[in-house]
XYZ file of C-alpha atoms in Angstrom:
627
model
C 5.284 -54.919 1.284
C 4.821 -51.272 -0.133
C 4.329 -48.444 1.863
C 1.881 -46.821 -0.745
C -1.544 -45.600 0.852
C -5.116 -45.757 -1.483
C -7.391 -43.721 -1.319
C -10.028 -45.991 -1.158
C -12.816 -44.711 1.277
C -12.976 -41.241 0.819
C -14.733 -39.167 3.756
C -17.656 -36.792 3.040
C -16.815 -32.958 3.812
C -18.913 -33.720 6.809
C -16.699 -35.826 8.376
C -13.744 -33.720 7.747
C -15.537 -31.141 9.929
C -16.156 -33.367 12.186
C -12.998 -34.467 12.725
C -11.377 -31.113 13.106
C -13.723 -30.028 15.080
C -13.161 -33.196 18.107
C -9.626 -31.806 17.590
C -8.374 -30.002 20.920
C -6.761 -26.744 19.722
C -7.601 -24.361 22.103
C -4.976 -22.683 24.084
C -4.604 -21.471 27.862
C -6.355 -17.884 28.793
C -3.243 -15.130 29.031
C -3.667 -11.232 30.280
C -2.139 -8.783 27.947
C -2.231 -5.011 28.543
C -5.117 -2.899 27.683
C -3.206 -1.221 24.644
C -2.645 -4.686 22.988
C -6.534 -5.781 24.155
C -7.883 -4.881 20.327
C -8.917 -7.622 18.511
C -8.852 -10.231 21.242
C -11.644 -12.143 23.111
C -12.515 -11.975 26.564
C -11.958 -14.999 28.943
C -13.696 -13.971 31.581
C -16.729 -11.292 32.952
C -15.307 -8.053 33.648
C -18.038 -6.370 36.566
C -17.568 -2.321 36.797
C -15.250 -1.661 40.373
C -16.562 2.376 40.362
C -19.296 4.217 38.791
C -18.861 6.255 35.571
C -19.287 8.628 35.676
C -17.642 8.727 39.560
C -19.747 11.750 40.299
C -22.742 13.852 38.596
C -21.815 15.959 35.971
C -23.304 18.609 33.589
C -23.789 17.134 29.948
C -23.849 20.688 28.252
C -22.246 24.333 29.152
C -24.563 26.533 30.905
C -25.350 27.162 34.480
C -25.870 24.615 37.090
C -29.006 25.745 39.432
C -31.272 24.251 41.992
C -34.563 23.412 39.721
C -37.311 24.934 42.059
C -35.427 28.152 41.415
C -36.546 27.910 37.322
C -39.894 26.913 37.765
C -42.551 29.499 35.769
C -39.229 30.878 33.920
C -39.968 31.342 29.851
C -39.280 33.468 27.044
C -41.758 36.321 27.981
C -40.760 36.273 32.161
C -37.170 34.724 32.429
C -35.927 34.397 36.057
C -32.993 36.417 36.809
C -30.599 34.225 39.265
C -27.039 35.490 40.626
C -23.989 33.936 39.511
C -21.816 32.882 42.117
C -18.933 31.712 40.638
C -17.450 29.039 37.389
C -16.648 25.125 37.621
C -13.963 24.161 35.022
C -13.821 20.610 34.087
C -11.711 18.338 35.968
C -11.803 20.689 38.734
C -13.519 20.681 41.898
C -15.929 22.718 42.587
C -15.169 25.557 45.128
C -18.676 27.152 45.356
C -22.246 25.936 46.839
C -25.636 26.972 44.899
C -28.280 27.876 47.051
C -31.522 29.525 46.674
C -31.703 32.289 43.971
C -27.635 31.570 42.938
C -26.445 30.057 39.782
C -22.774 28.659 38.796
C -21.414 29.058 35.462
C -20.585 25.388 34.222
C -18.373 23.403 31.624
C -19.853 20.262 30.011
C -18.192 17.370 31.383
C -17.506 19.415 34.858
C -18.805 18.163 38.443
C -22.022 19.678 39.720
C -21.637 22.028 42.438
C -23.288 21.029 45.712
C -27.109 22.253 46.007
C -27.468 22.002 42.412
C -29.607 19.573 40.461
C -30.225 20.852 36.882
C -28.016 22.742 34.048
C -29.934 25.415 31.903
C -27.790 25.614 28.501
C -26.374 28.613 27.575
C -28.669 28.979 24.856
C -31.514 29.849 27.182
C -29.967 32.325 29.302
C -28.980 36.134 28.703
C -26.494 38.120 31.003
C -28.397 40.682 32.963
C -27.660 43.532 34.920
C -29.003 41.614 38.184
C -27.373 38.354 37.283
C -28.526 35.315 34.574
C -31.782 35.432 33.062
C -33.020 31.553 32.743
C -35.383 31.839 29.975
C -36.558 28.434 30.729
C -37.553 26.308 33.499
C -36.406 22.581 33.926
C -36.802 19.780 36.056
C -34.502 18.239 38.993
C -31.570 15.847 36.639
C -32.551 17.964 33.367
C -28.829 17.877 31.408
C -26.822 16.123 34.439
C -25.211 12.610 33.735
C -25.544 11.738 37.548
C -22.950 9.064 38.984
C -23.036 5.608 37.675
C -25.416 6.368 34.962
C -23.545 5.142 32.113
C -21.592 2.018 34.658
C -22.721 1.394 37.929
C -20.320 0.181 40.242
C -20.488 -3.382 40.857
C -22.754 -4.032 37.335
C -21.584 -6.059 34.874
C -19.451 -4.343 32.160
C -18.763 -7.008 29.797
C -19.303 -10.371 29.762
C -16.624 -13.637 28.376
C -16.334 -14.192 24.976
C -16.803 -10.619 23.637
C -14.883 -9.501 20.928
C -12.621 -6.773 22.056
C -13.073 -3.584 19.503
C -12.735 0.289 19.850
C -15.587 0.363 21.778
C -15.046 -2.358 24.193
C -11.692 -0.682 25.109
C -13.149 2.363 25.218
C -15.126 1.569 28.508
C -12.514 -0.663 29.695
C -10.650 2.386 29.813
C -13.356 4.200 31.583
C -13.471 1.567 34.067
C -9.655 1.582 34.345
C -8.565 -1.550 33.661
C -5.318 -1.549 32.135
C -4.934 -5.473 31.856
C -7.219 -7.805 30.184
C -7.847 -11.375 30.573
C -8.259 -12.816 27.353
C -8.857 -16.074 25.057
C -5.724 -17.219 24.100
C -4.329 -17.344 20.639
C -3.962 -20.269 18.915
C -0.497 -21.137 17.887
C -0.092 -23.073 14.236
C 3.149 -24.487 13.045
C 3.354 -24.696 9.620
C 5.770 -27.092 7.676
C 6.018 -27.271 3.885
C 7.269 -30.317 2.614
C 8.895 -31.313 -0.644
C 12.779 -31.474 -2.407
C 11.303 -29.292 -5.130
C 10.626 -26.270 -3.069
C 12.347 -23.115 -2.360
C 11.483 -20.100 0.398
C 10.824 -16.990 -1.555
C 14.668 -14.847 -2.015
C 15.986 -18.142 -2.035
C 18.603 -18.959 -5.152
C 15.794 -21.075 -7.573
C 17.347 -23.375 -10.008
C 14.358 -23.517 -12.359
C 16.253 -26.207 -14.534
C 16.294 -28.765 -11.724
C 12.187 -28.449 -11.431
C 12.253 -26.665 -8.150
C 9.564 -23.565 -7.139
C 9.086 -21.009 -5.208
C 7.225 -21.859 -1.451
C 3.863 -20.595 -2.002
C 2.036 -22.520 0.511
C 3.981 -21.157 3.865
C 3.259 -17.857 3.509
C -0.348 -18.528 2.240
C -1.489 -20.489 5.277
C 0.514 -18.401 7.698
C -1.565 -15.100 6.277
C -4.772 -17.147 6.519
C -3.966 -17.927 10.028
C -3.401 -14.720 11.187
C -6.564 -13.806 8.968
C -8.364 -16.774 11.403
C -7.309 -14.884 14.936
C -4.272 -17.536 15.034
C -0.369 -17.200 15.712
C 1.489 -18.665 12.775
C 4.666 -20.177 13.298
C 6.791 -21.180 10.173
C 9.393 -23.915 10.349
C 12.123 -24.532 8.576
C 11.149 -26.405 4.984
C 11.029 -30.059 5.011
C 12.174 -31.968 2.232
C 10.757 -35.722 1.356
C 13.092 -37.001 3.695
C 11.310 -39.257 6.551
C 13.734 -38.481 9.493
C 14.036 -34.656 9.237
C 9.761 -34.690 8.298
C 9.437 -36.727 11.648
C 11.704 -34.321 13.233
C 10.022 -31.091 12.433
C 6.791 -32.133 12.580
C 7.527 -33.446 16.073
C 9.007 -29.965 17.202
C 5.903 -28.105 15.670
C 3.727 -30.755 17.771
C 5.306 -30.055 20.910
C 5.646 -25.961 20.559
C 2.071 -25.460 18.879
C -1.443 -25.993 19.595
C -2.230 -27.319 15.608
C 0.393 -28.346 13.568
C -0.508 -27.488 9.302
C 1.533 -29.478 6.617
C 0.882 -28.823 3.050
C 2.429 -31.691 0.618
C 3.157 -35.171 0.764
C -0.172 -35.563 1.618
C -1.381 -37.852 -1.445
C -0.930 -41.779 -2.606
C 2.352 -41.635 -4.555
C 5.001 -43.252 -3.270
C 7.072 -40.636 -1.827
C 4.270 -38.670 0.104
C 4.892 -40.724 3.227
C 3.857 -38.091 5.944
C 0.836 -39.973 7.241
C 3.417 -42.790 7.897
C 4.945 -40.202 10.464
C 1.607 -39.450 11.702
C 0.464 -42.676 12.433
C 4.019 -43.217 13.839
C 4.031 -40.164 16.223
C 0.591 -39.874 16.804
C -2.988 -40.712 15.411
C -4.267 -40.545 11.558
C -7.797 -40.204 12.370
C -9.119 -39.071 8.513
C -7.165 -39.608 5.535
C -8.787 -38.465 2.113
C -12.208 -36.030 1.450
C -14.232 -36.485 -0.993
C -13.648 -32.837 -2.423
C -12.603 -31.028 -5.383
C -10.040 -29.949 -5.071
C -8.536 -31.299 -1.969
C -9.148 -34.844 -1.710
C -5.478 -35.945 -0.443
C -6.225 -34.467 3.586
C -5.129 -35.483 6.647
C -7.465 -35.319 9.907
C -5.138 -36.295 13.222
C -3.531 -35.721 16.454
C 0.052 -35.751 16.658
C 1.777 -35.560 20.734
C -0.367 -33.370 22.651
C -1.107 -31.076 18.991
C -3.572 -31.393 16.563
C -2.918 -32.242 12.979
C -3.889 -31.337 9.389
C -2.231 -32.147 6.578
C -3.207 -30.008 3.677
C -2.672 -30.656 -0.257
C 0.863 -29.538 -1.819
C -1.033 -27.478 -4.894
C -1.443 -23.768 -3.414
C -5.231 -23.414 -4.823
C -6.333 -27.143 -3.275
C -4.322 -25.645 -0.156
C -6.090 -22.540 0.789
C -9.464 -23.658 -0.369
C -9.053 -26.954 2.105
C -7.547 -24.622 4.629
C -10.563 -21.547 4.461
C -13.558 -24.050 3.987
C -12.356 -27.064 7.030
C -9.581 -25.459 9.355
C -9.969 -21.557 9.440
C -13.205 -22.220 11.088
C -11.582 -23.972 13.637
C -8.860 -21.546 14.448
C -11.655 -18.688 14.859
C -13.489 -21.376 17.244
C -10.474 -21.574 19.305
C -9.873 -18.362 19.494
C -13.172 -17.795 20.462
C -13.637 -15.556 17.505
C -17.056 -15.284 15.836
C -17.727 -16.727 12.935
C -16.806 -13.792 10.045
C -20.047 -11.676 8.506
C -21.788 -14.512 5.861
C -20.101 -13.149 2.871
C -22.179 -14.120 -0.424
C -23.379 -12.918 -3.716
C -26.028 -14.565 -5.827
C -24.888 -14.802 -9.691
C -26.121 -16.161 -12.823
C -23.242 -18.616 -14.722
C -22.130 -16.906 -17.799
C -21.359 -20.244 -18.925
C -22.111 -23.459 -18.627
C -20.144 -25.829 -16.762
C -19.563 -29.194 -17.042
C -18.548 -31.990 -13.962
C -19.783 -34.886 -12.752
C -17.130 -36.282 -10.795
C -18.537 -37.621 -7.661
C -16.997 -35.334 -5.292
C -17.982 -32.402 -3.958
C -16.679 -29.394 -6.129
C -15.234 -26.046 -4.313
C -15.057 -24.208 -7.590
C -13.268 -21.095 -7.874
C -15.290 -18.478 -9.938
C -15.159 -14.355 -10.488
C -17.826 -12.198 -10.820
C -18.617 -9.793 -13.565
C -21.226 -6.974 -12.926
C -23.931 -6.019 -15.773
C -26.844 -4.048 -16.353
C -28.597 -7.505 -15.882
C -26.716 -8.219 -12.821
C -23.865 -10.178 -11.526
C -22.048 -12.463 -13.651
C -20.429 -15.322 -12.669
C -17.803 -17.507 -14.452
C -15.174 -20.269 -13.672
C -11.451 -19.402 -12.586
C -9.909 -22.539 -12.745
C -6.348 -23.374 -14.321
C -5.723 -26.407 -12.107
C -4.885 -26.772 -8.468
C -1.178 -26.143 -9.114
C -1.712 -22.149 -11.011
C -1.451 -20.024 -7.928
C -2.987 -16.933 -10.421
C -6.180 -18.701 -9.215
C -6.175 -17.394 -5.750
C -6.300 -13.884 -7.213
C -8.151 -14.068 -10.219
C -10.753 -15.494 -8.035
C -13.658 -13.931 -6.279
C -14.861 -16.703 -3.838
C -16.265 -20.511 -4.253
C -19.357 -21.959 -5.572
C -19.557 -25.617 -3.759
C -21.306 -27.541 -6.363
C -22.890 -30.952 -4.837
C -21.469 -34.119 -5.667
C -24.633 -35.684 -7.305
C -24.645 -32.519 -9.946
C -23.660 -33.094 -13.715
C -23.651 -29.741 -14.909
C -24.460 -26.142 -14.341
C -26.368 -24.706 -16.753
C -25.629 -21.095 -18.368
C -27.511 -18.779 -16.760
C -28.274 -20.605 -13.720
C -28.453 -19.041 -10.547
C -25.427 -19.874 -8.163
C -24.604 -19.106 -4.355
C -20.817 -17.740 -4.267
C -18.890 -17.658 -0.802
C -17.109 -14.794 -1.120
C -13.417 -15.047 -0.079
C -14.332 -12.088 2.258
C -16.660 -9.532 3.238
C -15.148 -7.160 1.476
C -14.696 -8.560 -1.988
C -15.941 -6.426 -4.402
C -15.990 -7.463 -8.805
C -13.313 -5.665 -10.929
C -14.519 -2.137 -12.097
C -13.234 -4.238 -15.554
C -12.908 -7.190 -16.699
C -10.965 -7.832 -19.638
C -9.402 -11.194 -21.460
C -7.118 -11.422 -24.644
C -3.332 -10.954 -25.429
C -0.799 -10.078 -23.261
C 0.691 -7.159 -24.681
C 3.185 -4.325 -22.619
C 1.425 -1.480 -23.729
C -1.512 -2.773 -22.654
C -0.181 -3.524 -18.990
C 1.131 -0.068 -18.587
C -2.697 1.096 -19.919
C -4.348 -1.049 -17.293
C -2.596 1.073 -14.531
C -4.849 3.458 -15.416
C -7.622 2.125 -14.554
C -9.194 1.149 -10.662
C -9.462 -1.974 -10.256
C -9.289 -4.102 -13.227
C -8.686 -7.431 -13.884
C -7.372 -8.741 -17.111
C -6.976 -12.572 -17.729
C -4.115 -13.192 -20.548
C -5.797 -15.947 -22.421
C -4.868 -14.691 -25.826
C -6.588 -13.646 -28.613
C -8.543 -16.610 -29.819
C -9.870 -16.953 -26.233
C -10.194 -13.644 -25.927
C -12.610 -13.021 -28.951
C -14.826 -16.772 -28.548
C -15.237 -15.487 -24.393
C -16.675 -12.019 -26.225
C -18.440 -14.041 -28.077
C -20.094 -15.493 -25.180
C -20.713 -12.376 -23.731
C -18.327 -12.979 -20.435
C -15.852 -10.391 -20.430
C -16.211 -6.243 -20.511
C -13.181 -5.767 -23.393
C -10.940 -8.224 -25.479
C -7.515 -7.238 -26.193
C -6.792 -9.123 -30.019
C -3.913 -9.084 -32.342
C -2.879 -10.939 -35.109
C -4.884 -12.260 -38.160
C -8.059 -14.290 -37.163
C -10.903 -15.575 -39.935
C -13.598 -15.060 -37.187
C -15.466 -12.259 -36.665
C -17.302 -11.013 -33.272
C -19.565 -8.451 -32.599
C -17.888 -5.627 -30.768
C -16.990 -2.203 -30.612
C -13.796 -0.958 -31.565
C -11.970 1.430 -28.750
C -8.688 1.936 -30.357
C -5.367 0.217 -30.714
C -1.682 0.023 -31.293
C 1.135 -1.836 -33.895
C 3.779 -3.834 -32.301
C 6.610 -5.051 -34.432
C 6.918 -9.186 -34.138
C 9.346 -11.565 -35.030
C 12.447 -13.902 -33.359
C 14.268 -13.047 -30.391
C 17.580 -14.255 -30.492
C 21.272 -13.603 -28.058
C 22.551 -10.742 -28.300
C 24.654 -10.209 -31.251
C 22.851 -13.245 -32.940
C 25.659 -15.501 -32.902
C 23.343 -18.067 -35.044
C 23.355 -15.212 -38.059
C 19.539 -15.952 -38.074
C 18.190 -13.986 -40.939
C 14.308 -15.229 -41.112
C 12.041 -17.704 -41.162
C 13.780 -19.795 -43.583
C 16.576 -20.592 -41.831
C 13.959 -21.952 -38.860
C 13.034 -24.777 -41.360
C 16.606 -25.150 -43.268
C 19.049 -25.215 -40.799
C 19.707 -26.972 -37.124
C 18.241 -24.482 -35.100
C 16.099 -24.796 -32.091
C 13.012 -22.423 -31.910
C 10.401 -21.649 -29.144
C 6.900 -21.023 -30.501
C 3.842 -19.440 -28.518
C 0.783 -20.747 -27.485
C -1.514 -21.256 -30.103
C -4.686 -19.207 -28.640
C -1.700 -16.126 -29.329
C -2.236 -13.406 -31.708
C 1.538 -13.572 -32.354
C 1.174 -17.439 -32.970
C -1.364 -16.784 -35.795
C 0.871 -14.134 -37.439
C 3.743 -16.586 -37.698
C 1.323 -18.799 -38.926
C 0.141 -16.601 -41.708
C 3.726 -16.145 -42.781
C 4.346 -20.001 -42.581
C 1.606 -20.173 -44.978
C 2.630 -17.833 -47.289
C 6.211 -19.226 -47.167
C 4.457 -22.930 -47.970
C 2.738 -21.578 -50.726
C 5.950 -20.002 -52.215
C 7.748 -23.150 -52.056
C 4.741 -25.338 -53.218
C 4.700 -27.530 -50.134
C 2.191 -28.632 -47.559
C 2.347 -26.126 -44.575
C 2.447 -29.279 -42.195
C 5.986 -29.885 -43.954
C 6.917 -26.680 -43.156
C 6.451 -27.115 -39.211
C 7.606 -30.655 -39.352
C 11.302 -28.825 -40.281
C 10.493 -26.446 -37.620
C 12.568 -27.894 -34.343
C 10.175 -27.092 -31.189
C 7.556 -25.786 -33.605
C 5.119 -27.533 -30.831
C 7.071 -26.542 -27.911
C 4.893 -23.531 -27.114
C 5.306 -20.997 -23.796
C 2.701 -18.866 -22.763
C 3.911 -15.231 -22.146
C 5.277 -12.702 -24.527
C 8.447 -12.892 -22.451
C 8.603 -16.541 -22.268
C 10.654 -17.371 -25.040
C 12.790 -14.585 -24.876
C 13.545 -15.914 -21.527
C 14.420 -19.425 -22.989
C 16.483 -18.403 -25.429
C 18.811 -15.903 -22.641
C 18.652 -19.569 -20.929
C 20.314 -21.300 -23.883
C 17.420 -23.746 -24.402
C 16.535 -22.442 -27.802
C 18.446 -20.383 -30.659
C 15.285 -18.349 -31.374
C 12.052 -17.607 -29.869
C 9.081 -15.705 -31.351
C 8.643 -12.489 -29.700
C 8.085 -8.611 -29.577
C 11.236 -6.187 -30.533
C 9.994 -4.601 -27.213
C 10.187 -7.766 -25.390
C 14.044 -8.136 -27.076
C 15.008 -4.758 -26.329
C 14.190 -4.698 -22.296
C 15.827 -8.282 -22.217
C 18.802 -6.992 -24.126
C 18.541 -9.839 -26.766
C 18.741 -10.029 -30.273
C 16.041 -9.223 -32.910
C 15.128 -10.380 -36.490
C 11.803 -8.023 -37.335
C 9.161 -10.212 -39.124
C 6.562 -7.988 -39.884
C 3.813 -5.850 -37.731
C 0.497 -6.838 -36.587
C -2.332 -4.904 -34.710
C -3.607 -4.741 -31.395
C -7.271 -3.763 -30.891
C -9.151 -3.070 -28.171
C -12.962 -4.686 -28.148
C -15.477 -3.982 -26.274
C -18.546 -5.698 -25.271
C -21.503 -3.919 -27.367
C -23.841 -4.262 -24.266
C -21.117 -2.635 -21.838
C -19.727 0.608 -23.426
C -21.216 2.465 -20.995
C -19.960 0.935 -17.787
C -17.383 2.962 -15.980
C -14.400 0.746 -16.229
C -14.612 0.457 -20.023
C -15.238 4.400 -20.261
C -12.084 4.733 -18.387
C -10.286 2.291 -20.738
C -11.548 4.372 -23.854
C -10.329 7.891 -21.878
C -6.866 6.024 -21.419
C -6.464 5.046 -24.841
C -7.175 8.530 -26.322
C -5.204 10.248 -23.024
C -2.461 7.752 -22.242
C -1.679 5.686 -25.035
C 1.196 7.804 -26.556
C 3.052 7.832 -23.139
C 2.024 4.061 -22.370
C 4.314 3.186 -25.967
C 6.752 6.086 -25.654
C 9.095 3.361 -23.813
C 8.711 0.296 -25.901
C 10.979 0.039 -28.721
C 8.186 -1.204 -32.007
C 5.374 0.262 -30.779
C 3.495 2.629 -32.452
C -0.051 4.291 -31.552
């Protein structure tokens, strides 16, 4: 019989929060010293054991007086009282004020007895006689008495407050210098799967395996949550040591977070461990992305197991588990965070499931923008290329361009790039955008890059290379980059040119083709067809890994320092910081275009500034680049 689980009755995002929520996470109570109080949540009331102020004090400088003594006093006839003595703050006082005597007093310093008013310095003039009181005032007039701001006995603050600066600052009054407090959730998180590696770890890229993203994600949203994250060490696909860790998180944690293994393949087998150790109580969502989730309890913890793709994991964990950390904790739930948007384009779905779709937001004269960020659940460039979610309801087909959409913000403080720009990658360009505040730049290259212009998403596109379509734009400025193949140093292949890509037994690594540099080496290939009066598709059939295409300008210079290939197309900058070999090609431009409706926004101003200012420093450093 095979151990393989369907996913056959998916549960609505409902019941996921359902589920959670019946899940006991919430930890003892625990007093911690006032100085480590911030942030926390009280257990219990807190009732005021003295007053504060402990005894009546003056609330300005001036001079402390029995009131009687002031009445009729003004401008024209001031009163002229003697002056006994001073009373410092924090000092008591060593003088009594009776009839016709003033004291001279600090703000913040006790009242001397027989007193019962302050007249502020302002209102008083030193006198042969004594103090003129230009004023009269009332019995309490500028005196905090005792207890006014606590009463002894009252109730200070209550259970469940959130702790802040303020909070502590009257705890302090009161002079408690130990809090009770909510606990803190503890969450063990436990990453599972051969292929992964904890970040500084030795990564042998050949053998498929990847960097850990997941661990560290949760753990930060955890703490983010008011939770204690607890990472243990990384499980592989083995059963036994997935049992065992998952068993030691269980008995040392309040909630116990896997990410991976999660799904119905055959080797994702930890809800065989849950249902062993514990109880599977929800096993699939009906949610994009995120469907593969487990709901359970496992010893005396609770469970969830969370997708292995880093996007699908932090989007299940912030919309279905976060919430329940900040519940346990007794945190409030954070400030509604959301912007409304209009879709800059329109986007198809009509899958069945609800959709948590990542999107960014773009601001315009004619508001805020908002478009999709989505490369797949596995690109972890989503999580910051992303502003927040739009959940788009399971029954909807489409959203329409220009159609007004909620975004959850990812938190209160997001705020839209000052710029938003798409195109080529390009190093001159990188070293141009650390100019700027702010901006965001999505390499999508230059064919994307000019039909998302087009459409009126982005601020700027960055384009190089020939194209045969035109967009309306204007023209900041540019640069020339010299193109061609990157191959080892010394170029043991003797690779003189293009020919020798379609003549001899080399292997070659070719670019994407929405590349500017993809559609200059195919304008040559053209040419080169046309000399040799042959179909251009003959051409690239002699090509070996004409189709095998990378996506950054580094990327095949990287393959070919790998050994994989004997020549990659590239930038002689690229070849120069990797210490490779170069055969030049020819030279293509870079432009700059900007959105004709956005030239005046600040964050393309400050692009146009840095390419008159900064461009000859930002190409000073890379070897075939010229401003």
């Amino acid at each position: 019989m095979s151990d393989r689980r369907q996913f056959r009755d998916l549960e609505s995002p409902a019941a996921a929060r359902e589920a959670i929520g019946n899940l006991d996470l919430t930890p003892a109570p625990e007093t911690v010293p006032l100085d480590e109080a911030r942030g926390r949540v009280l257990a219990e009331r807190i009732d005021a054991e003295l007053d504060v102020p402990g005894f009546d004090r003056a609330s300005v400088d001036g001079y402390a007086v029995r009131a009687r003594d002031t009445f009729g006093a003004d401008e024209a006839d001031p009163v002229v009282l003697d002056r006994i003595g001073t009373v410092h703050a924090g000092v008591e006082p060593d003088v009594a004020v009776r009839e016709g005597t003033c004291a001279e007093i600090s703000t913040g310093a006790v009242m001397p007895p027989g007193a019962d008013a302050v007249v502020m310095v302002e209102r008083t003039d030193e006198v042969a006689d004594g103090i003129a009181m230009r004023t009269s005032v009332a019995p309490g007039d500028r005196v905090m008495v005792a207890g006014a701001d606590v009463a002894a006995g009252s109730r200070a603050l209550g259970p469940g407050t959130l702790l802040t600066p303020r909070e502590i600052g009257l705890l302090s009054a009161l002079g408690v210098d130990e809090v009770p407090v909510r606990g803190t959730p503890t969450v063990g998180i436990v990453s599972t799967g051969d292929e992964l590696v904890r970040p500084g770890g030795d990564l042998r890229s050949e053998a498929g395996q990847i960097y850990d993203v997941n661990s560290y994600t949760i753990a930060a949203g955890v703490e983010e949550a008011g939770g204690e994250a607890v990472l243990y060490p990384h499980a592989g696909d083995d059963y036994d040591e997935m049992e065992r860790l998952l068993v030691e998180a269980a008995e040392e944690c309040d909630l116990v977070l896997s990410s991976g293994s999660t799904s119905a393949s055959a080797v994702d087998v930890i809800y065989r461990v849950i249902e062993s150790e514990g109880e599977l109580l929800l096993h699939g969502v009906s949610v994009k992305p995120g469907k593969p989730m487990l709901v359970g309890r496992l010893e005396d913890s609770a469970y969830v197991g969370l997708p292995g793709y880093p996007v699908s994991a932090l989007t299940i964990f912030r919309t279905f588990v976060a919430p329940a950390i900040r519940s346990a904790a007794g945190l409030p739930d954070p400030q509604t965070a959301t912007v409304e948007g209009r879709m800059a384009v329109r986007e198809r779905y009509g899958e069945g499931r609800t959709r948590l779709m990542p999107v960014g937001l773009v601001e315009t004269d004619d508001g805020t923008l908002v478009y999709p960020v989505d490369k797949g659940s596995g690109a972890t460039t989503s999580l910051v290329e992303a502003d927040g979610v739009v959940e788009v309801d399971a029954d909807t087909d489409y959203l329409a361009e220009g159609e007004t959409v909620t975004v959850q913000l990812f938190s209160p403080d997001v705020r839209p790039p000052t710029l938003l720009g798409v195109g080529e990658d390009d190093p001159a360009l990188s070293r141009l955008l650390d100019r700027i505040e702010r901006p965001r730049y999505l390499d999508v290259g230059s064919r994307q890059g000019r039909r998302r212009l087009r459409d009126g998403v982005p601020d700027v596109a960055v384009v190089s290379g020939p194209s045969d379509r035109d967009v309306d734009a204007v023209d900041l400025g540019g640069w020339t980059r010299e193109w061609g193949l990157v191959v080892p140093a010394g170029n043991p292949r003797d690779v003189a040119g293009l020919a020798d890509l379609i003549d001899r037994d080399l292997r070659f690594v070719n670019r994407a083709t929405d590349s500017g540099l993809r559609a200059s080496l195919d304008a040559e290939l053209d040419r080169l067809a046309d000399d040799r009066g042959v179909d251009r598709s003959d051409i690239t059939d002699a090509v070996d890994g004409y189709d095998l295409t990378v996506k950054g300008f580094e990327s095949p210079a990287r393959k070919v320092l790998a050994g994989a290939a004997d020549a990659g197309l590239g930038l002689r900058a690229t070849a120069d910081a990797l210490d490779c070999g170069f055969v030049p090609l020819g030279t293509e431009s870079v432009r700059v275009l900007a959105n004709p409706e956005r030239t005046g926004k600040a964050g393309v101003r400050a692009l146009d500034r840095a390419l008159d200012s900064a461009l000859d420093d930002a190409v000073a450093e890379l070897d075939g680049v010229d401003s």
